[in-house]
PDB file of C-alpha atoms in Angstrom:
ATOM      1  CA  MET Z   1      62.820  64.908 -48.653  1.00  0.00           C
ATOM      2  CA  PHE Z   2      59.610  67.253 -47.870  1.00  0.00           C
ATOM      3  CA  GLN Z   3      60.221  68.033 -52.448  1.00  0.00           C
ATOM      4  CA  LYS Z   4      59.805  64.101 -52.390  1.00  0.00           C
ATOM      5  CA  GLU Z   5      56.942  63.825 -49.889  1.00  0.00           C
ATOM      6  CA  GLY Z   6      55.179  66.583 -51.463  1.00  0.00           C
ATOM      7  CA  ALA Z   7      55.927  65.153 -55.143  1.00  0.00           C
ATOM      8  CA  GLY Z   8      54.224  61.752 -54.020  1.00  0.00           C
ATOM      9  CA  GLN Z   9      51.236  63.000 -52.559  1.00  0.00           C
ATOM     10  CA  ASN Z  10      50.428  65.110 -55.712  1.00  0.00           C
ATOM     11  CA  GLN Z  11      50.786  61.336 -57.483  1.00  0.00           C
ATOM     12  CA  SER Z  12      48.568  59.993 -54.639  1.00  0.00           C
ATOM     13  CA  MET Z  13      45.727  62.640 -55.363  1.00  0.00           C
ATOM     14  CA  GLY Z  14      46.127  62.503 -58.917  1.00  0.00           C
ATOM     15  CA  ALA Z  15      46.302  59.021 -58.924  1.00  0.00           C
ATOM     16  CA  PHE Z  16      42.915  59.236 -56.833  1.00  0.00           C
ATOM     17  CA  LEU Z  17      41.094  61.886 -58.681  1.00  0.00           C
ATOM     18  CA  ILE Z  18      41.716  59.845 -62.564  1.00  0.00           C
ATOM     19  CA  SER Z  19      40.299  56.386 -60.264  1.00  0.00           C
ATOM     20  CA  LEU Z  20      37.597  58.321 -59.116  1.00  0.00           C
ATOM     21  CA  ILE Z  21      36.760  59.536 -62.551  1.00  0.00           C
ATOM     22  CA  VAL Z  22      36.953  56.293 -64.401  1.00  0.00           C
ATOM     23  CA  GLY Z  23      34.777  55.234 -61.653  1.00  0.00           C
ATOM     24  CA  ILE Z  24      32.149  57.677 -62.843  1.00  0.00           C
ATOM     25  CA  LEU Z  25      32.042  56.994 -65.713  1.00  0.00           C
ATOM     26  CA  PHE Z  26      32.325  52.827 -65.763  1.00  0.00           C
ATOM     27  CA  ALA Z  27      29.099  53.358 -63.495  1.00  0.00           C
ATOM     28  CA  GLY Z  28      27.252  55.533 -65.461  1.00  0.00           C
ATOM     29  CA  VAL Z  29      27.614  53.473 -68.553  1.00  0.00           C
ATOM     30  CA  VAL Z  30      26.766  50.455 -66.858  1.00  0.00           C
ATOM     31  CA  ALA Z  31      23.619  51.957 -65.487  1.00  0.00           C
ATOM     32  CA  LEU Z  32      22.562  53.079 -68.909  1.00  0.00           C
ATOM     33  CA  ILE Z  33      23.040  49.307 -70.163  1.00  0.00           C
ATOM     34  CA  VAL Z  34      21.186  48.192 -67.387  1.00  0.00           C
ATOM     35  CA  GLY Z  35      18.853  50.627 -66.976  1.00  0.00           C
ATOM     36  CA  ILE Z  36      17.287  50.737 -70.782  1.00  0.00           C
ATOM     37  CA  PRO Z  37      16.025  47.336 -71.035  1.00  0.00           C
ATOM     38  CA  THR Z  38      15.103  47.569 -66.977  1.00  0.00           C
ATOM     39  CA  LEU Z  39      13.412  50.254 -66.237  1.00  0.00           C
ATOM     40  CA  ARG Z  40      10.732  49.585 -68.667  1.00  0.00           C
ATOM     41  CA  LEU Z  41       9.249  47.324 -66.458  1.00  0.00           C
ATOM     42  CA  LYS Z  42       7.337  48.006 -63.413  1.00  0.00           C
ATOM     43  CA  GLY Z  43       6.812  47.110 -59.335  1.00  0.00           C
ATOM     44  CA  ASP Z  44       8.345  43.506 -58.957  1.00  0.00           C
ATOM     45  CA  TYR Z  45       9.673  42.929 -62.067  1.00  0.00           C
ATOM     46  CA  LEU Z  46      11.688  46.153 -62.042  1.00  0.00           C
ATOM     47  CA  ALA Z  47      13.088  45.010 -58.654  1.00  0.00           C
ATOM     48  CA  ILE Z  48      13.340  41.625 -59.640  1.00  0.00           C
ATOM     49  CA  ALA Z  49      15.248  42.700 -62.952  1.00  0.00           C
ATOM     50  CA  THR Z  50      17.733  44.750 -60.848  1.00  0.00           C
ATOM     51  CA  LEU Z  51      18.777  42.392 -58.485  1.00  0.00           C
ATOM     52  CA  GLY Z  52      19.233  39.930 -60.916  1.00  0.00           C
ATOM     53  CA  PHE Z  53      21.605  41.615 -62.829  1.00  0.00           C
ATOM     54  CA  SER Z  54      23.103  43.103 -59.429  1.00  0.00           C
ATOM     55  CA  GLU Z  55      24.313  39.600 -59.163  1.00  0.00           C
ATOM     56  CA  ILE Z  56      25.280  38.531 -62.387  1.00  0.00           C
ATOM     57  CA  ILE Z  57      27.884  41.461 -62.222  1.00  0.00           C
ATOM     58  CA  ARG Z  58      29.276  40.117 -59.019  1.00  0.00           C
ATOM     59  CA  ILE Z  59      29.186  36.852 -60.564  1.00  0.00           C
ATOM     60  CA  VAL Z  60      31.527  38.345 -63.286  1.00  0.00           C
ATOM     61  CA  ILE Z  61      33.771  40.191 -61.073  1.00  0.00           C
ATOM     62  CA  LEU Z  62      34.325  36.707 -59.350  1.00  0.00           C
ATOM     63  CA  ASN Z  63      35.596  35.101 -62.379  1.00  0.00           C
ATOM     64  CA  MET Z  64      37.231  37.674 -63.906  1.00  0.00           C
ATOM     65  CA  THR Z  65      40.173  36.620 -61.695  1.00  0.00           C
ATOM     66  CA  ASP Z  66      42.967  37.923 -63.550  1.00  0.00           C
ATOM     67  CA  LEU Z  67      41.886  41.907 -62.994  1.00  0.00           C
ATOM     68  CA  THR Z  68      40.100  41.760 -59.943  1.00  0.00           C
ATOM     69  CA  ASN Z  69      41.585  38.389 -58.168  1.00  0.00           C
ATOM     70  CA  GLY Z  70      38.474  36.820 -58.083  1.00  0.00           C
ATOM     71  CA  ALA Z  71      37.038  36.371 -54.358  1.00  0.00           C
ATOM     72  CA  ALA Z  72      40.009  37.698 -52.738  1.00  0.00           C
ATOM     73  CA  GLY Z  73      39.305  40.990 -54.413  1.00  0.00           C
ATOM     74  CA  LEU Z  74      42.212  43.803 -54.479  1.00  0.00           C
ATOM     75  CA  SER Z  75      44.482  44.911 -51.263  1.00  0.00           C
ATOM     76  CA  GLY Z  76      46.918  47.050 -50.679  1.00  0.00           C
ATOM     77  CA  ILE Z  77      44.964  49.789 -52.216  1.00  0.00           C
ATOM     78  CA  PRO Z  78      46.561  53.005 -51.188  1.00  0.00           C
ATOM     79  CA  PHE Z  79      45.227  54.651 -47.671  1.00  0.00           C
ATOM     80  CA  PHE Z  80      43.939  58.044 -49.406  1.00  0.00           C
ATOM     81  CA  ALA Z  81      40.457  58.956 -48.845  1.00  0.00           C
ATOM     82  CA  ASP Z  82      39.642  60.130 -44.794  1.00  0.00           C
ATOM     83  CA  TRP Z  83      36.446  60.899 -42.726  1.00  0.00           C
ATOM     84  CA  GLN Z  84      37.123  64.696 -43.619  1.00  0.00           C
ATOM     85  CA  MET Z  85      37.204  63.367 -47.375  1.00  0.00           C
ATOM     86  CA  ALA Z  86      34.349  61.024 -46.783  1.00  0.00           C
ATOM     87  CA  PHE Z  87      32.177  63.878 -45.219  1.00  0.00           C
ATOM     88  CA  ALA Z  88      32.866  66.359 -47.672  1.00  0.00           C
ATOM     89  CA  LEU Z  89      31.856  64.372 -51.055  1.00  0.00           C
ATOM     90  CA  MET Z  90      29.060  63.272 -49.017  1.00  0.00           C
ATOM     91  CA  ALA Z  91      27.748  66.863 -48.125  1.00  0.00           C
ATOM     92  CA  ILE Z  92      28.250  67.829 -51.843  1.00  0.00           C
ATOM     93  CA  CYS Z  93      26.539  64.711 -52.863  1.00  0.00           C
ATOM     94  CA  ILE Z  94      23.367  65.618 -50.777  1.00  0.00           C
ATOM     95  CA  ILE Z  95      23.359  69.627 -51.793  1.00  0.00           C
ATOM     96  CA  LEU Z  96      23.477  68.534 -55.185  1.00  0.00           C
ATOM     97  CA  ILE Z  97      20.524  65.922 -55.285  1.00  0.00           C
ATOM     98  CA  ALA Z  98      18.676  68.561 -52.689  1.00  0.00           C
ATOM     99  CA  ASN Z  99      18.827  70.881 -55.649  1.00  0.00           C
ATOM    100  CA  TYR Z 100      18.148  68.465 -58.294  1.00  0.00           C
ATOM    101  CA  THR Z 101      15.092  67.513 -56.498  1.00  0.00           C
ATOM    102  CA  ARG Z 102      13.655  71.352 -56.681  1.00  0.00           C
ATOM    103  CA  SER Z 103      14.770  71.457 -59.986  1.00  0.00           C
ATOM    104  CA  SER Z 104      12.262  71.199 -63.265  1.00  0.00           C
ATOM    105  CA  ILE Z 105      13.992  67.963 -63.554  1.00  0.00           C
ATOM    106  CA  GLY Z 106      13.228  66.522 -60.844  1.00  0.00           C
ATOM    107  CA  ARG Z 107       9.764  67.967 -60.168  1.00  0.00           C
ATOM    108  CA  ALA Z 108       9.121  65.683 -62.609  1.00  0.00           C
ATOM    109  CA  THR Z 109      10.765  62.881 -61.201  1.00  0.00           C
ATOM    110  CA  ILE Z 110       8.799  63.213 -57.965  1.00  0.00           C
ATOM    111  CA  ALA Z 111       5.694  63.279 -59.718  1.00  0.00           C
ATOM    112  CA  ILE Z 112       6.637  59.721 -61.598  1.00  0.00           C
ATOM    113  CA  ARG Z 113       7.418  58.404 -58.244  1.00  0.00           C
ATOM    114  CA  GLU Z 114       3.655  59.758 -56.893  1.00  0.00           C
ATOM    115  CA  ASP Z 115       1.396  58.095 -59.736  1.00  0.00           C
ATOM    116  CA  GLU Z 116       3.125  57.016 -62.745  1.00  0.00           C
ATOM    117  CA  MET Z 117       0.374  57.062 -64.932  1.00  0.00           C
ATOM    118  CA  ALA Z 118      -1.081  60.073 -64.328  1.00  0.00           C
ATOM    119  CA  THR Z 119       2.559  61.439 -65.087  1.00  0.00           C
ATOM    120  CA  GLU Z 120       2.653  60.182 -68.313  1.00  0.00           C
ATOM    121  CA  SER Z 121      -0.711  61.165 -69.357  1.00  0.00           C
ATOM    122  CA  ILE Z 122       0.112  64.541 -69.802  1.00  0.00           C
ATOM    123  CA  GLY Z 123       3.201  63.955 -72.186  1.00  0.00           C
ATOM    124  CA  VAL Z 124       5.913  63.474 -69.828  1.00  0.00           C
ATOM    125  CA  ASN Z 125       8.863  61.212 -71.038  1.00  0.00           C
ATOM    126  CA  THR Z 126       8.544  59.233 -67.589  1.00  0.00           C
ATOM    127  CA  PHE Z 127      11.604  56.675 -69.517  1.00  0.00           C
ATOM    128  CA  TYR Z 128      13.787  59.598 -69.550  1.00  0.00           C
ATOM    129  CA  TYR Z 129      13.219  60.350 -65.893  1.00  0.00           C
ATOM    130  CA  LYS Z 130      14.016  57.035 -64.747  1.00  0.00           C
ATOM    131  CA  LEU Z 131      17.082  56.747 -66.520  1.00  0.00           C
ATOM    132  CA  MET Z 132      18.148  59.803 -65.359  1.00  0.00           C
ATOM    133  CA  ALA Z 133      17.686  59.484 -61.625  1.00  0.00           C
ATOM    134  CA  PHE Z 134      19.026  55.410 -62.249  1.00  0.00           C
ATOM    135  CA  VAL Z 135      22.221  56.650 -63.870  1.00  0.00           C
ATOM    136  CA  ILE Z 136      22.813  59.522 -60.988  1.00  0.00           C
ATOM    137  CA  GLY Z 137      22.234  56.581 -58.379  1.00  0.00           C
ATOM    138  CA  ALA Z 138      24.895  54.708 -59.869  1.00  0.00           C
ATOM    139  CA  VAL Z 139      27.302  57.803 -59.843  1.00  0.00           C
ATOM    140  CA  THR Z 140      26.580  58.167 -56.028  1.00  0.00           C
ATOM    141  CA  ALA Z 141      27.428  54.575 -55.527  1.00  0.00           C
ATOM    142  CA  ALA Z 142      30.896  54.907 -57.620  1.00  0.00           C
ATOM    143  CA  ILE Z 143      31.873  57.926 -55.422  1.00  0.00           C
ATOM    144  CA  ALA Z 144      31.104  55.620 -52.182  1.00  0.00           C
ATOM    145  CA  GLY Z 145      32.728  52.893 -53.408  1.00  0.00           C
ATOM    146  CA  SER Z 146      35.829  54.940 -54.392  1.00  0.00           C
ATOM    147  CA  ILE Z 147      35.899  56.275 -50.802  1.00  0.00           C
ATOM    148  CA  HIS Z 148      35.509  52.905 -49.440  1.00  0.00           C
ATOM    149  CA  ALA Z 149      38.117  51.514 -51.018  1.00  0.00           C
ATOM    150  CA  SER Z 150      40.326  54.288 -50.444  1.00  0.00           C
ATOM    151  CA  TYR Z 151      39.720  54.210 -46.571  1.00  0.00           C
ATOM    152  CA  PHE Z 152      39.980  50.605 -45.793  1.00  0.00           C
ATOM    153  CA  GLY Z 153      42.751  49.561 -48.844  1.00  0.00           C
ATOM    154  CA  VAL Z 154      40.974  46.485 -49.367  1.00  0.00           C
ATOM    155  CA  ILE Z 155      37.664  45.165 -51.558  1.00  0.00           C
ATOM    156  CA  ASN Z 156      36.268  42.481 -52.513  1.00  0.00           C
ATOM    157  CA  PRO Z 157      32.955  40.972 -53.813  1.00  0.00           C
ATOM    158  CA  SER Z 158      31.781  39.846 -50.458  1.00  0.00           C
ATOM    159  CA  GLN Z 159      31.282  43.472 -49.341  1.00  0.00           C
ATOM    160  CA  PHE Z 160      28.101  44.070 -51.820  1.00  0.00           C
ATOM    161  CA  THR Z 161      26.179  40.785 -52.064  1.00  0.00           C
ATOM    162  CA  PHE Z 162      22.420  41.047 -51.972  1.00  0.00           C
ATOM    163  CA  ASN Z 163      22.616  42.041 -47.777  1.00  0.00           C
ATOM    164  CA  LYS Z 164      24.350  45.075 -48.749  1.00  0.00           C
ATOM    165  CA  SER Z 165      21.119  45.769 -50.832  1.00  0.00           C
ATOM    166  CA  ILE Z 166      18.642  45.146 -48.465  1.00  0.00           C
ATOM    167  CA  ASP Z 167      21.014  47.555 -45.883  1.00  0.00           C
ATOM    168  CA  ILE Z 168      20.129  50.307 -48.557  1.00  0.00           C
ATOM    169  CA  LEU Z 169      16.643  49.810 -49.060  1.00  0.00           C
ATOM    170  CA  ILE Z 170      16.150  49.381 -44.730  1.00  0.00           C
ATOM    171  CA  MET Z 171      17.601  53.128 -44.721  1.00  0.00           C
ATOM    172  CA  VAL Z 172      15.507  54.686 -47.452  1.00  0.00           C
ATOM    173  CA  VAL Z 173      12.456  52.711 -45.708  1.00  0.00           C
ATOM    174  CA  PHE Z 174      13.361  53.819 -42.369  1.00  0.00           C
ATOM    175  CA  GLY Z 175      13.841  57.217 -42.949  1.00  0.00           C
ATOM    176  CA  GLY Z 176      10.775  57.629 -45.542  1.00  0.00           C
ATOM    177  CA  ILE Z 177      11.320  57.064 -49.590  1.00  0.00           C
ATOM    178  CA  GLY Z 178       9.858  60.616 -50.047  1.00  0.00           C
ATOM    179  CA  SER Z 179      12.225  62.773 -47.771  1.00  0.00           C
ATOM    180  CA  LEU Z 180      16.374  63.127 -48.418  1.00  0.00           C
ATOM    181  CA  THR Z 181      16.373  64.350 -44.817  1.00  0.00           C
ATOM    182  CA  GLY Z 182      14.847  61.074 -43.589  1.00  0.00           C
ATOM    183  CA  SER Z 183      17.546  58.949 -45.740  1.00  0.00           C
ATOM    184  CA  VAL Z 184      20.440  60.939 -43.952  1.00  0.00           C
ATOM    185  CA  VAL Z 185      19.172  60.539 -40.375  1.00  0.00           C
ATOM    186  CA  ALA Z 186      17.839  57.057 -40.711  1.00  0.00           C
ATOM    187  CA  ALA Z 187      21.474  55.877 -42.934  1.00  0.00           C
ATOM    188  CA  THR Z 188      23.476  57.721 -39.611  1.00  0.00           C
ATOM    189  CA  ALA Z 189      20.872  55.669 -37.065  1.00  0.00           C
ATOM    190  CA  LEU Z 190      21.184  52.114 -38.557  1.00  0.00           C
ATOM    191  CA  GLY Z 191      25.007  52.642 -39.302  1.00  0.00           C
ATOM    192  CA  ILE Z 192      25.636  53.311 -35.333  1.00  0.00           C
ATOM    193  CA  LEU Z 193      22.834  50.281 -34.927  1.00  0.00           C
ATOM    194  CA  ASN Z 194      24.736  48.218 -37.545  1.00  0.00           C
ATOM    195  CA  MET Z 195      28.438  49.039 -35.958  1.00  0.00           C
ATOM    196  CA  TYR Z 196      27.021  47.162 -32.548  1.00  0.00           C
ATOM    197  CA  LEU Z 197      25.539  44.772 -34.331  1.00  0.00           C
ATOM    198  CA  GLN Z 198      28.086  43.312 -36.041  1.00  0.00           C
ATOM    199  CA  GLN Z 199      28.920  40.492 -33.579  1.00  0.00           C
ATOM    200  CA  PHE Z 200      26.392  39.045 -33.573  1.00  0.00           C
ATOM    201  CA  GLY Z 201      26.586  38.059 -37.095  1.00  0.00           C
ATOM    202  CA  ALA Z 202      23.306  36.633 -38.694  1.00  0.00           C
ATOM    203  CA  LEU Z 203      21.427  37.818 -36.006  1.00  0.00           C
ATOM    204  CA  ARG Z 204      21.819  41.308 -37.655  1.00  0.00           C
ATOM    205  CA  ILE Z 205      19.890  40.392 -40.427  1.00  0.00           C
ATOM    206  CA  MET Z 206      16.657  39.535 -38.511  1.00  0.00           C
ATOM    207  CA  ILE Z 207      17.019  42.462 -36.495  1.00  0.00           C
ATOM    208  CA  TYR Z 208      17.013  44.775 -39.661  1.00  0.00           C
ATOM    209  CA  SER Z 209      14.308  42.714 -40.901  1.00  0.00           C
ATOM    210  CA  LEU Z 210      12.287  43.023 -37.686  1.00  0.00           C
ATOM    211  CA  VAL Z 211      13.012  46.815 -38.020  1.00  0.00           C
ATOM    212  CA  LEU Z 212      11.491  46.710 -41.345  1.00  0.00           C
ATOM    213  CA  ILE Z 213       8.453  44.594 -40.775  1.00  0.00           C
ATOM    214  CA  LEU Z 214       7.713  47.033 -37.878  1.00  0.00           C
ATOM    215  CA  ILE Z 215       8.075  50.757 -39.665  1.00  0.00           C
ATOM    216  CA  MET Z 216       5.549  48.595 -42.634  1.00  0.00           C
ATOM    217  CA  ILE Z 217       3.259  48.270 -40.319  1.00  0.00           C
ATOM    218  CA  PHE Z 218       3.217  51.055 -37.995  1.00  0.00           C
ATOM    219  CA  LYS Z 219       5.026  53.990 -39.884  1.00  0.00           C
ATOM    220  CA  PRO Z 220       4.222  52.821 -43.491  1.00  0.00           C
ATOM    221  CA  THR Z 221       5.361  56.013 -44.669  1.00  0.00           C
ATOM    222  CA  GLY Z 222       8.784  56.146 -42.544  1.00  0.00           C
ATOM    223  CA  LEU Z 223      10.161  58.793 -39.779  1.00  0.00           C
ATOM    224  CA  PHE Z 224       9.790  61.684 -41.976  1.00  0.00           C
ATOM    225  CA  GLY Z 225       7.650  60.779 -44.527  1.00  0.00           C
ATOM    226  CA  THR Z 226       8.091  63.254 -47.289  1.00  0.00           C
ATOM    227  CA  ARG Z 227       9.185  65.919 -44.976  1.00  0.00           C
ATOM    228  CA  GLU Z 228      12.592  67.469 -44.795  1.00  0.00           C
ATOM    229  CA  ILE Z 229      14.000  69.822 -42.971  1.00  0.00           C
ATOM    230  CA  SER Z 230      15.161  73.129 -44.111  1.00  0.00           C
ATOM    231  CA  LEU Z 231      17.628  75.669 -42.271  1.00  0.00           C
ATOM    232  CA  ALA Z 232      15.814  78.431 -44.532  1.00  0.00           C
ATOM    233  CA  ARG Z 233      12.395  77.205 -42.538  1.00  0.00           C
ATOM    234  CA  ILE Z 234      14.075  77.050 -39.340  1.00  0.00           C
ATOM    235  CA  PHE Z 235      15.521  80.484 -39.441  1.00  0.00           C
ATOM    236  CA  LYS Z 236      12.784  82.164 -40.738  1.00  0.00           C
ATOM    237  CA  LYS Z 237      10.628  80.718 -37.955  1.00  0.00           C
ATOM    238  CA  LYS Z 238      13.055  82.119 -35.441  1.00  0.00           C
ATOM    239  CA  ALA Z 239      12.946  85.299 -37.213  1.00  0.00           C
ATOM    240  CA  ASN Z 240       9.186  85.618 -37.266  1.00  0.00           C
ATOM    241  CA  PRO Z 241       7.876  83.955 -34.070  1.00  0.00           C
ATOM    242  CA  ILE Z 242       4.118  82.702 -33.497  1.00  0.00           C
ATOM    243  CA  SER Z 243       2.083  85.523 -32.334  1.00  0.00           C
ATOM    244  CA  ASP Z 244       0.350  84.732 -29.058  1.00  0.00           C
ATOM    245  CA  GLY Z 245      -2.850  87.306 -30.070  1.00  0.00           C
ATOM    246  CA  LYS Z 246      -1.446  90.319 -28.271  1.00  0.00           C
ATOM    247  CA  GLU Z 247      -0.406  93.271 -29.164  1.00  0.00           C
ATOM    248  CA  GLY Z 248       2.394  95.064 -27.750  1.00  0.00           C
TER     249      GLY Z 248
END
């Protein structure tokens, strides 16, 4: 009996990993297809184009009833993922992205964020780096989606409407567009807030909108701005405390 249970768990693990890899590859390909035409746009036009594509994809999924079961979505998904797995994959993604931002490619991406025209003027292929960041974002979303589906056992298009895009935007703006630490802190805080506001329905979106407006007025750079919390910096401060000017 124990051998059968072990074999079943291994089979579920294999199926989950295969679905995760397929989801990552599919999301990367779709990001390339969408990103190549849209990332040549800038500013509001880029935002409108990407949001338009997201709605097109959602409507297509709604009408693919034979494959996706339409608005009802997919249910009966095996409950394989748990909070430990979600936390571990989140930590891995954060570490990889933190190292990416510190690499030469990441520094070029940050330069594009600060001033795309100036970066392009020194010979940097801004479109290439923007497309790479776009694909990385899609791959990260695919990992989160795989965990979400396996954790709740059901997934449908109504869970990923325009409001979900607003949730993510608020997290990034609230934490600080240039801060990975800020995004993590904001996602945690707003996730807890969202849990308590579920019972209020549409009022939740109004509160989110009010929060976004207040941030734009009083703290346009977000909570952290471009600052990061670094363990190395914390340990360095403990090892070298600020002297008060007196010698022992």
